Coordinates of C-alpha atoms in Angstrom, one line a residue:
Chain A
M1 CA -25.7 -10.2 9.6
A2 CA -22.1 -8.4 10.2
K3 CA -22.2 -4.5 9.9
E4 CA -20.9 -3.4 6.4
Y5 CA -19.3 -0.2 5.7
A6 CA -19.7 2.0 2.9
L7 CA -15.9 2.3 0.5
R8 CA -14.9 2.8 -2.7
M9 CA -13.8 0.5 -5.4
G10 CA -10.3 1.8 -7.6
D11 CA -12.8 2.7 -10.0
G12 CA -15.1 5.0 -8.1
K13 CA -17.8 2.7 -7.3
R14 CA -19.8 2.0 -4.2
V15 CA -18.7 -1.1 -2.5
H16 CA -19.7 -2.4 1.1
L17 CA -17.6 -4.4 3.2
T18 CA -17.5 -6.1 6.7
K19 CA -14.7 -5.2 9.1
E20 CA -13.4 -8.4 8.6
Q21 CA -13.3 -7.9 4.7
I22 CA -11.7 -4.5 4.9
Y23 CA -9.0 -5.8 7.3
E24 CA -8.2 -8.7 4.8
D25 CA -7.8 -6.2 2.1
V26 CA -5.8 -4.2 3.8
M27 CA -3.4 -6.7 4.6
A28 CA -3.6 -8.0 0.8
G29 CA -2.7 -5.0 -0.4
S30 CA 0.1 -4.6 2.2
E31 CA 1.2 -7.6 1.3
D32 CA 1.4 -6.9 -2.3
A33 CA 3.5 -3.8 -1.9
A34 CA 6.0 -5.7 0.1
D35 CA 6.4 -8.5 -2.4
L36 CA 6.9 -6.3 -5.3
A37 CA 9.4 -3.5 -3.7
D38 CA 10.8 -5.9 -1.1
V39 CA 9.7 -3.7 1.6
P40 CA 8.0 -4.5 5.1
V41 CA 4.6 -5.6 5.3
L42 CA 2.2 -3.0 7.6
D43 CA 2.7 -4.4 11.3
S44 CA -1.2 -5.1 12.8
N45 CA -1.2 -1.9 14.7
D46 CA -0.8 -0.2 11.3
V47 CA -3.3 -2.1 9.8
D48 CA -6.0 -1.6 12.3
E49 CA -5.4 1.8 12.2
I50 CA -6.1 2.1 8.5
V51 CA -9.4 -0.3 8.9
E52 CA -10.3 2.1 12.1
I53 CA -9.8 5.2 9.5
L54 CA -11.7 3.6 6.6
M55 CA -14.7 2.4 8.7
I56 CA -15.1 6.0 10.1
P57 CA -18.7 6.8 8.4
G58 CA -18.2 10.7 8.0
R59 CA -18.1 11.9 4.3
M60 CA -15.5 13.8 4.9
V61 CA -12.4 13.3 8.2
G62 CA -9.3 15.1 9.0
V63 CA -6.2 14.5 10.9
E64 CA -6.0 14.5 14.4
S65 CA -5.4 18.2 16.0
G66 CA -1.7 18.4 16.1
R67 CA -0.9 16.2 13.3
E68 CA -1.6 18.7 10.6
V69 CA 0.6 18.6 7.5
P70 CA 1.5 21.4 4.6
V71 CA -0.7 20.8 1.9
T72 CA 0.1 22.1 -1.8
H73 CA -1.7 21.8 -4.9
D74 CA 0.1 21.4 -8.4
I75 CA -1.7 23.1 -11.1
G76 CA -3.9 24.8 -8.3
T77 CA -3.4 28.1 -10.6
L78 CA -5.6 26.7 -13.5
R79 CA -8.0 24.4 -11.6
I80 CA -10.8 27.8 -10.7
D81 CA -10.4 28.8 -14.5
G82 CA -9.9 25.4 -16.1
D83 CA -12.8 23.3 -17.7
Q84 CA -11.9 20.6 -19.3
G85 CA -14.3 17.6 -18.2
N86 CA -11.9 17.2 -15.1
S87 CA -12.1 18.9 -11.7
G88 CA -11.8 22.2 -12.9
V89 CA -14.6 24.4 -11.9
G90 CA -14.6 26.7 -15.0
I91 CA -14.9 30.4 -13.2
P92 CA -13.4 32.9 -15.5
S93 CA -10.3 34.3 -13.6
S94 CA -6.5 34.7 -13.9
R95 CA -3.7 32.6 -12.6
L96 CA -2.9 35.1 -9.8
I97 CA -6.5 34.8 -8.8
G98 CA -6.8 30.9 -8.8
M99 CA -3.4 31.0 -6.9
M100 CA -4.8 33.8 -4.1
M101 CA -8.1 31.8 -3.8
H102 CA -5.8 28.6 -2.9
E103 CA -3.6 30.5 -0.6
R104 CA -6.4 32.8 1.2
A105 CA -9.5 30.6 0.9
F106 CA -8.5 26.9 0.4
G107 CA -5.5 27.3 3.2
A108 CA -2.8 26.1 0.4
D109 CA 0.5 26.3 2.2
S110 CA 2.6 26.6 -0.8
M111 CA 1.5 27.2 -4.6
E112 CA 3.2 26.9 -7.9
L113 CA 2.6 29.0 -11.1
G114 CA 2.2 26.6 -14.2
H115 CA 1.5 27.0 -17.8
I116 CA -1.7 25.7 -19.3
D117 CA 0.3 23.0 -21.1
Y118 CA 1.9 22.2 -18.2
S119 CA 5.0 20.8 -19.5
F120 CA 8.3 22.4 -19.6
K121 CA 9.1 22.4 -23.4
P122 CA 5.8 24.6 -24.3
V123 CA 7.3 27.1 -21.8
K124 CA 10.3 27.9 -23.8
P125 CA 8.3 30.1 -26.9
V126 CA 6.3 32.2 -23.8
I127 CA 9.1 32.3 -21.1
A128 CA 8.7 36.1 -21.3
Q129 CA 5.3 35.9 -20.0
E130 CA 5.9 33.5 -17.9
M131 CA 9.0 35.5 -16.2
Q132 CA 6.3 38.7 -15.9
S133 CA 3.4 36.2 -14.2
M134 CA 5.8 35.1 -11.8
E135 CA 6.8 38.6 -10.9
V136 CA 3.4 39.8 -10.5
V137 CA 2.5 36.6 -8.3
Q138 CA 5.4 36.8 -6.1
Q139 CA 4.2 40.4 -5.3
N140 CA 0.7 39.9 -4.4
M141 CA 1.2 36.3 -2.9
I142 CA 2.5 35.7 1.0
V143 CA 3.1 31.5 0.6
P144 CA 6.2 30.1 -1.2
V145 CA 5.6 29.9 -4.8
V146 CA 7.6 27.9 -7.1
Y147 CA 7.2 27.3 -11.0
G148 CA 5.5 24.0 -11.7
A149 CA 5.3 21.6 -14.8
M150 CA 6.0 17.8 -15.9
P151 CA 9.3 16.9 -17.5
N152 CA 7.2 15.0 -20.2
M153 CA 9.8 13.7 -22.2
G154 CA 7.5 12.4 -24.8
L155 CA 7.2 15.7 -26.2
Y156 CA 11.2 15.3 -27.7
Y157 CA 10.1 12.5 -29.9
R158 CA 8.5 12.6 -33.2
P159 CA 6.0 14.0 -34.4
D160 CA 6.5 16.4 -31.4
G161 CA 10.1 16.7 -31.3
P162 CA 13.4 16.2 -33.4
F163 CA 13.9 12.2 -32.2
D164 CA 12.4 8.9 -33.3
N165 CA 10.1 7.6 -31.0
P166 CA 11.6 4.7 -29.2
G167 CA 8.2 3.0 -29.0
D168 CA 8.7 2.6 -32.6
L169 CA 11.9 1.9 -32.9
M170 CA 11.7 -0.9 -30.4
K171 CA 8.3 -2.3 -32.7
A172 CA 11.1 -2.8 -35.4
F173 CA 13.4 -4.5 -32.8
K174 CA 16.0 -1.5 -33.3
I175 CA 16.8 -1.2 -29.5
K176 CA 20.1 0.3 -29.8
E177 CA 18.8 3.1 -31.7
A178 CA 15.9 3.2 -29.3
Q179 CA 18.1 4.0 -26.5
Q180 CA 20.1 6.2 -28.2
A181 CA 17.1 8.3 -28.9
T182 CA 16.1 8.1 -25.3
E183 CA 19.5 9.3 -24.2
D184 CA 19.4 12.1 -27.0
A185 CA 15.9 13.1 -25.6
A186 CA 17.3 13.5 -22.2
D187 CA 19.9 15.5 -22.8
H188 CA 17.7 18.1 -24.6
L189 CA 15.1 17.9 -21.2
T190 CA 17.7 18.6 -19.1
R191 CA 18.9 21.8 -20.8
D192 CA 15.5 22.8 -21.3
M193 CA 14.4 22.6 -17.6
V194 CA 17.9 24.4 -16.7
W195 CA 17.3 26.9 -19.2
I196 CA 13.5 28.0 -18.1
M197 CA 14.3 27.5 -14.0
Q198 CA 17.2 30.1 -14.7
K199 CA 15.1 32.4 -16.1
M200 CA 12.4 31.9 -13.7
M201 CA 14.4 32.3 -10.7
K202 CA 15.8 35.3 -12.2
S203 CA 12.0 36.4 -11.8
G204 CA 11.7 35.9 -8.1
S205 CA 10.6 32.3 -8.2
D206 CA 11.1 30.2 -5.0
G207 CA 11.9 26.9 -6.8
V208 CA 10.5 24.6 -9.1
N209 CA 8.4 21.5 -8.7
F210 CA 9.4 18.8 -11.3
D211 CA 5.9 17.1 -11.4
T212 CA 5.0 13.4 -12.7
C213 CA 9.0 12.6 -13.1
G214 CA 9.6 9.5 -14.8
A215 CA 6.2 9.9 -17.0
A216 CA 8.0 8.6 -20.2
G217 CA 10.2 6.2 -18.3
D218 CA 13.6 6.0 -16.9
G219 CA 15.2 8.2 -19.5
D220 CA 12.5 11.1 -18.4
L221 CA 13.6 10.5 -14.8
Y222 CA 17.6 10.6 -15.5
G223 CA 17.0 13.7 -17.4
T224 CA 15.2 15.3 -14.7
L225 CA 17.6 14.2 -12.2
R226 CA 20.5 15.6 -13.9
A227 CA 18.4 19.1 -14.0
V228 CA 18.1 18.7 -10.3
E229 CA 21.9 18.5 -10.0
A230 CA 22.5 21.5 -12.3
L231 CA 20.3 23.9 -10.4
R232 CA 21.1 22.7 -6.7
K233 CA 24.7 23.6 -7.8
E234 CA 23.7 27.2 -9.2
F235 CA 21.0 27.9 -6.7
P236 CA 21.8 26.3 -3.4
E237 CA 19.0 28.1 -1.7
M238 CA 16.1 27.4 -4.0
Y239 CA 13.0 24.7 -3.2
I240 CA 13.3 21.8 -5.6
E241 CA 10.4 19.6 -5.1
T242 CA 10.6 16.2 -7.6
G243 CA 7.1 14.5 -7.5
M244 CA 6.6 11.2 -9.3
A245 CA 4.3 9.9 -12.1
G246 CA 4.0 6.3 -10.9
E247 CA 5.1 4.2 -8.4
M248 CA 7.8 2.4 -10.2
V249 CA 10.3 3.6 -12.6
L250 CA 9.4 2.3 -16.0
G251 CA 12.5 0.9 -18.0
L252 CA 11.5 2.1 -21.2
H253 CA 15.7 2.4 -21.8
G254 CA 16.1 -0.3 -19.3
E255 CA 20.1 0.5 -18.6
I256 CA 20.3 4.0 -18.1
A257 CA 21.9 4.8 -15.0
Y258 CA 22.3 8.1 -12.3
D259 CA 25.1 8.3 -10.2
G260 CA 25.9 4.7 -10.7
Q261 CA 22.0 3.4 -10.2
V262 CA 20.2 1.8 -12.8
L263 CA 17.0 4.0 -12.8
A264 CA 14.6 1.2 -14.2
G265 CA 12.5 -0.7 -11.2
L266 CA 13.4 1.8 -8.8
W267 CA 10.8 1.7 -6.2
P268 CA 9.6 4.7 -3.8
H269 CA 12.0 4.0 -1.0
Q270 CA 14.7 3.8 -3.5
Q271 CA 13.6 6.7 -5.5
A272 CA 13.3 9.1 -2.5
K273 CA 17.2 8.4 -1.7
L274 CA 18.3 9.4 -5.3
M275 CA 16.3 12.6 -5.3
A276 CA 17.9 13.7 -2.1
K277 CA 21.1 13.1 -3.6
A278 CA 20.6 14.8 -6.7
G279 CA 19.8 17.8 -4.6
S280 CA 15.9 18.0 -4.0
N281 CA 14.1 19.2 -1.0
I282 CA 11.1 17.1 -1.2
Y283 CA 10.0 13.9 -2.7
G284 CA 6.6 13.1 -3.8
P285 CA 6.0 9.3 -4.5
A286 CA 2.7 8.4 -6.4
I287 CA 1.2 5.1 -5.8
N288 CA -1.2 4.0 -8.7
T289 CA -4.6 2.7 -7.9
N290 CA -5.6 -0.8 -9.3
T291 CA -9.4 0.0 -10.3
A292 CA -10.1 -3.6 -9.8
Q293 CA -9.4 -3.6 -6.4
T294 CA -11.0 -2.2 -3.2
S295 CA -9.7 1.2 -1.7
A296 CA -8.9 -0.9 1.3
W297 CA -6.4 -2.8 -0.7
N298 CA -5.5 0.1 -2.4
L299 CA -4.8 2.2 0.7
G300 CA -3.1 -0.8 2.6
R301 CA -1.0 -1.2 -0.6
A302 CA 0.0 2.7 -1.0
V303 CA 0.7 3.1 2.9
T304 CA 3.1 0.2 2.8
F305 CA 5.2 2.1 -0.5
V306 CA 5.0 5.2 1.4
K307 CA 6.0 4.2 4.7
A308 CA 9.1 2.5 3.8
A309 CA 9.8 5.6 2.0
V310 CA 9.0 8.0 4.7
E311 CA 11.4 5.8 6.9
E312 CA 13.9 5.3 4.3
S313 CA 14.2 9.1 3.0
P314 CA 16.5 12.0 3.9
I315 CA 14.4 14.5 3.0
P316 CA 10.6 15.3 3.7
I317 CA 7.9 13.4 1.5
H318 CA 4.6 15.2 0.4
V319 CA 2.8 12.2 -1.3
N320 CA 0.5 12.5 -4.3
M321 CA -3.1 12.0 -3.3
G322 CA -5.6 12.5 -6.1
M323 CA -6.9 10.9 -8.9
G324 CA -5.5 7.3 -9.5
V325 CA -2.8 7.5 -6.8
G326 CA -2.5 7.2 -3.1
G327 CA -5.0 4.7 -2.5
I328 CA -7.7 7.4 -4.1
P329 CA -10.0 6.0 -7.2
M330 CA -9.1 6.8 -10.6
F331 CA -12.0 8.7 -11.8
E332 CA -12.0 12.7 -13.0
T333 CA -13.4 14.2 -9.9
P334 CA -12.4 11.8 -6.9
T335 CA -14.9 11.8 -4.0
I336 CA -14.3 13.4 -0.9
D337 CA -14.7 10.4 1.2
A338 CA -12.2 8.5 -0.5
V339 CA -9.9 11.6 -0.8
S340 CA -10.2 12.4 3.0
H341 CA -10.1 8.9 4.0
A342 CA -6.9 8.3 2.3
S343 CA -5.3 11.5 3.2
K344 CA -5.8 10.7 6.7
A345 CA -4.1 7.4 6.6
M346 CA -1.0 8.6 5.1
V347 CA -0.6 11.5 7.4
E348 CA -1.3 9.1 10.4
V349 CA -0.1 6.0 9.5
A350 CA 2.5 6.4 6.6
G351 CA 3.8 9.6 8.5
V352 CA 4.2 11.8 5.4
D353 CA 5.3 15.5 6.1
G354 CA 3.1 16.8 3.6
I355 CA 0.2 16.2 0.7
Chain B
M1 CA 26.8 -31.0 -28.3
S2 CA 23.8 -33.2 -26.7
E3 CA 20.3 -32.4 -27.7
N4 CA 19.5 -31.0 -24.2
E5 CA 22.7 -29.1 -24.6
I6 CA 21.5 -27.3 -27.8
I7 CA 18.3 -26.9 -26.4
E8 CA 19.4 -25.0 -23.0
K9 CA 21.5 -22.9 -25.4
A10 CA 18.3 -22.0 -27.5
R11 CA 16.9 -20.9 -23.7
Q12 CA 20.0 -18.9 -22.7
A13 CA 20.3 -17.1 -26.2
V14 CA 16.6 -15.8 -25.0
L15 CA 17.4 -14.8 -21.9
E16 CA 20.6 -13.3 -22.8
Y17 CA 19.2 -11.5 -25.5
D18 CA 22.2 -12.9 -27.8
I19 CA 20.9 -13.4 -31.6
E20 CA 24.3 -15.3 -32.4
M21 CA 24.0 -17.5 -29.9
A22 CA 20.1 -18.1 -30.9
E23 CA 21.0 -18.7 -34.7
E24 CA 24.1 -21.1 -33.5
A25 CA 21.5 -23.2 -31.2
A26 CA 19.6 -23.5 -34.4
E27 CA 22.0 -24.5 -36.6
E28 CA 23.3 -26.9 -34.1
A29 CA 20.1 -28.5 -34.0
I30 CA 19.7 -28.7 -37.8
E31 CA 23.0 -30.3 -37.8
E32 CA 22.1 -32.8 -35.0
G33 CA 18.9 -33.4 -36.6
L34 CA 16.8 -32.3 -33.5
D35 CA 13.1 -31.9 -34.0
P36 CA 12.8 -28.2 -34.6
V37 CA 9.3 -28.3 -32.6
E38 CA 11.2 -29.5 -29.2
V39 CA 13.6 -27.0 -29.9
I40 CA 11.5 -23.9 -30.2
N41 CA 9.1 -25.3 -27.7
E42 CA 11.5 -26.6 -25.1
G43 CA 14.3 -23.7 -25.9
F44 CA 13.5 -20.8 -27.3
T45 CA 9.7 -20.4 -26.0
K46 CA 10.4 -21.5 -22.6
G47 CA 13.4 -18.4 -22.6
M48 CA 10.6 -16.4 -23.7
T49 CA 8.2 -17.6 -21.0
E50 CA 11.1 -16.8 -18.1
V51 CA 11.5 -13.2 -19.7
G52 CA 7.8 -12.7 -19.8
D53 CA 7.7 -13.9 -15.8
L54 CA 10.0 -11.5 -15.0
F55 CA 8.5 -8.8 -17.2
E56 CA 5.1 -9.0 -15.0
S57 CA 7.0 -9.3 -11.9
K58 CA 8.7 -5.8 -13.1
K59 CA 12.3 -7.1 -12.8
L60 CA 12.6 -6.7 -16.6
F61 CA 11.3 -4.3 -19.0
L62 CA 10.1 -3.7 -22.6
P63 CA 13.4 -3.2 -24.1
H64 CA 14.4 -6.4 -22.7
V65 CA 11.4 -8.2 -23.7
V66 CA 12.0 -6.7 -27.2
A67 CA 15.4 -8.1 -27.2
A68 CA 14.8 -11.3 -26.1
A69 CA 11.7 -11.8 -28.6
N70 CA 14.4 -10.4 -31.4
A71 CA 16.7 -13.2 -30.5
M72 CA 14.2 -15.6 -30.5
T73 CA 12.6 -14.9 -34.0
A74 CA 16.6 -14.9 -35.2
G75 CA 16.3 -18.7 -34.1
V76 CA 12.8 -19.7 -35.2
D77 CA 13.7 -18.2 -38.7
I78 CA 16.5 -20.4 -39.3
L79 CA 14.0 -23.7 -38.0
T80 CA 11.2 -22.9 -39.9
P81 CA 12.1 -24.3 -43.2
E82 CA 13.0 -27.3 -41.4
L83 CA 9.7 -27.4 -39.7
E84 CA 8.2 -26.7 -43.2
K85 CA 10.0 -29.6 -44.8
S86 CA 8.9 -31.9 -42.0
G87 CA 5.3 -30.9 -42.3
A88 CA 5.3 -30.3 -38.6
S89 CA 3.9 -26.9 -37.1
L90 CA 3.9 -25.6 -33.8
G91 CA 0.5 -27.4 -33.4
E92 CA -1.1 -24.9 -31.3
G93 CA -3.8 -23.9 -34.0
K94 CA -3.9 -20.4 -32.9
G95 CA -5.5 -17.4 -34.6
K96 CA -5.5 -14.0 -35.7
V97 CA -6.1 -10.9 -33.3
V98 CA -7.2 -7.8 -34.2
I99 CA -5.7 -5.1 -31.3
C100 CA -5.7 -1.8 -31.1
S101 CA -6.1 1.3 -28.6
I102 CA -9.5 2.3 -28.6
E103 CA -10.7 5.8 -30.5
G104 CA -9.6 8.8 -28.6
D105 CA -6.7 7.1 -26.9
I106 CA -3.4 7.7 -27.9
H107 CA -1.6 5.6 -25.2
S108 CA -0.1 2.3 -26.8
I109 CA 2.6 0.7 -24.6
G110 CA 0.4 -1.7 -22.9
K111 CA -1.2 -2.5 -25.9
D112 CA 2.1 -2.8 -28.0
I113 CA 3.4 -5.5 -25.0
V114 CA 0.2 -7.5 -25.1
A115 CA 0.5 -7.6 -29.2
L116 CA 4.0 -8.7 -28.7
M117 CA 2.9 -11.5 -25.9
L118 CA 0.4 -12.5 -28.2
K119 CA 2.8 -13.0 -31.0
I120 CA 5.1 -14.8 -29.1
A121 CA 2.2 -17.1 -27.8
G122 CA 1.9 -18.0 -31.8
Y123 CA -1.1 -15.5 -32.7
D124 CA -1.3 -13.9 -35.9
V125 CA -1.4 -10.5 -34.6
I126 CA -2.8 -7.3 -36.7
N127 CA -1.6 -4.2 -34.4
L128 CA -3.7 -1.4 -35.9
G129 CA -2.0 1.1 -33.8
R130 CA -3.5 3.7 -31.4
D131 CA -6.6 6.2 -31.5
I132 CA -8.6 3.9 -34.0
P133 CA -12.0 4.6 -35.0
C134 CA -14.6 2.4 -33.9
V135 CA -15.9 1.8 -37.1
D136 CA -12.6 1.1 -38.3
I137 CA -11.8 -1.5 -35.8
V138 CA -15.2 -3.3 -37.0
G139 CA -14.3 -3.1 -40.7
E140 CA -11.0 -4.4 -40.1
A141 CA -12.8 -7.4 -38.2
K142 CA -15.0 -8.0 -41.3
N143 CA -12.1 -8.0 -43.5
H144 CA -9.7 -10.6 -41.6
K145 CA -12.4 -12.3 -39.9
P146 CA -10.0 -12.7 -36.5
M147 CA -10.7 -14.9 -33.8
G148 CA -10.3 -12.3 -31.4
V149 CA -10.7 -8.3 -31.4
A150 CA -9.1 -6.6 -28.6
T151 CA -9.3 -3.2 -27.6
S152 CA -7.0 -1.1 -24.9
A153 CA -8.1 2.3 -22.6
L154 CA -6.1 4.0 -20.9
M155 CA -8.7 6.5 -19.6
T156 CA -12.2 6.7 -18.4
S157 CA -13.2 9.1 -20.9
T158 CA -11.8 6.5 -23.8
M159 CA -13.0 3.2 -22.3
V160 CA -16.5 4.3 -23.0
N161 CA -15.8 3.8 -26.5
Q162 CA -15.6 -0.3 -25.9
I163 CA -19.2 0.0 -25.4
T164 CA -19.6 1.3 -29.2
V165 CA -17.0 -1.3 -30.3
E166 CA -19.4 -4.1 -29.0
E167 CA -22.5 -2.2 -30.3
L168 CA -20.8 -2.1 -33.8
M169 CA -19.9 -5.7 -33.6
K170 CA -23.2 -6.8 -32.9
E171 CA -24.7 -5.1 -35.9
A172 CA -22.2 -6.3 -38.0
G173 CA -23.0 -9.8 -37.3
L174 CA -19.8 -10.3 -35.9
K175 CA -20.2 -10.8 -32.2
D176 CA -21.3 -14.4 -32.3
S177 CA -17.9 -15.3 -34.4
T178 CA -15.4 -13.2 -32.5
I179 CA -13.8 -13.1 -29.0
T180 CA -14.2 -9.2 -28.0
M181 CA -11.4 -8.4 -25.7
V182 CA -10.9 -5.5 -23.3
G183 CA -8.1 -4.3 -21.4
G184 CA -6.5 -0.9 -19.9
A185 CA -5.6 1.0 -16.7
P186 CA -9.3 1.8 -16.1
V187 CA -11.0 -1.4 -17.4
T188 CA -12.2 -4.1 -14.8
Q189 CA -13.7 -7.6 -15.0
K190 CA -17.2 -5.8 -14.1
W191 CA -16.9 -3.2 -16.8
A192 CA -16.5 -6.1 -19.5
D193 CA -19.5 -8.1 -18.0
Q194 CA -21.1 -4.9 -18.2
I195 CA -20.6 -3.8 -21.7
G196 CA -20.5 -7.7 -23.0
A197 CA -17.0 -8.2 -23.7
D198 CA -15.5 -11.8 -23.9
L199 CA -12.4 -11.3 -22.2
Y200 CA -11.0 -9.0 -19.8
S201 CA -7.2 -9.4 -18.6
E202 CA -5.3 -7.3 -16.1
N203 CA -2.0 -7.6 -18.1
A204 CA -0.1 -9.0 -21.1
S205 CA 0.5 -12.7 -19.6
E206 CA -2.8 -13.1 -18.2
C207 CA -4.2 -12.0 -21.6
V208 CA -2.6 -15.1 -23.5
E209 CA -3.6 -17.3 -20.7
R210 CA -7.1 -16.3 -20.9
L211 CA -7.0 -16.5 -25.0
N212 CA -5.2 -19.8 -25.0
A213 CA -8.2 -20.9 -22.5
M214 CA -10.9 -19.9 -24.5
E215 CA -12.3 -22.0 -27.5
P216 CA -12.9 -19.8 -30.6
K217 CA -16.2 -19.1 -31.4
S218 CA -16.4 -20.4 -34.9

């Protein structure tokens, strides 16, 4: 009987596969990505390397010496204190203590200050508190600290915001009205994010992390790209990281364009160039995990997307590696075997600049 | 204009999201005495199927699908009285489907796409909305007696409510007469098998295909 290796399904369940089955799944995942995004399929050396990584029996693996990359942690400020049934550990502590633990105990290379709501809009009424927190954090931290939040344009639609929900308008076949609502919300989103970051930069922030761009579709990304452009103009030296919500830009508007480029349907290698054009320093692709497929299939697919982005991106790529993205199972607290094997493949095969 | 040209115009109207063109094609079909069933199936529906395929391959997006459905509806609305006059029907024998996002889950885009595609495929869709309590889902199933009850969950923390729906359907005596359908990002065929759901689908077109292939339970 052929030897079997313990891997995961995309929902976190254990699955045991032979080397041949792992190889077949990595190839199939790669072909799926190549077909969708019109990028090259992984070559046999890359596939062999991923297969070898997945067969390493250790629960936790690391990259080879000399191939280390910077690692940061979005919303890590809240991960120690937070306990919402997710990966928070519920130890009473301040955001500052959370950040210092990440810097001094966990080896994070950069950090972000984030508010509990973790969206830009709710920061507006508490901006003074956030500015003060940033000042205190900067006085205590050594690694670069940026301000981080999600554009989360959904908060600008009713019942949370002033504009009609495009989803409801589309259900009523009001396409033009839905597109107009998206454009109006994007204008407000840009305005708010720029205003908040002007305040945070005055308080000593090293920059901004726009996390989960495009979560509310192409309009969400449009509003963010315009904010990046405005901030780059005003603060030429600030760090701007733009990370995605998913592998492809969802077309909830369908026709909205930035710099002449229609945003709906863009894949990571195309997103990277646009992020750079707008003024980002770092781009973070987020490749979705398919829960019905194995980690071999998901990782082969994710590495294919990200490798193509690395090759075409004019700026460094810090890939999102966490629950449900980057070949990691969609599970509240992803297992360390899945996280570390996938991360090693992203660094050594896809060639990412950071995680 | 020949029969083929009119049918092609109907198909093209859907592909170009052109309501006026769809209405024109339908009116020309009536003037020429064409079979409305054929114009709908070979023209409008064919165009809609192509739009659905492009949507599944991520070349088109939700607004395009809705705009195409809008054009199709405009054409079909004009043909419907003719259809009724001739006593014909689209002949698919399709039934009601109750659909919603499960209790605790506010995500509705995927569920709405499935609802739209089922409607286009000829099902009578009762879209309950999002975050619908499990007892209400079963209550609606009692009222409407649909052929299928479909629930969508985007989160692992809400997909467990699909178990409750299965249990309540059994308790209400509806499980033997209703196809239970599950979907959503964390939902898998294994999950469907584990909880006893009758139909799992990964996406909207697969949902239509699989439901079309199933016999109603009663």
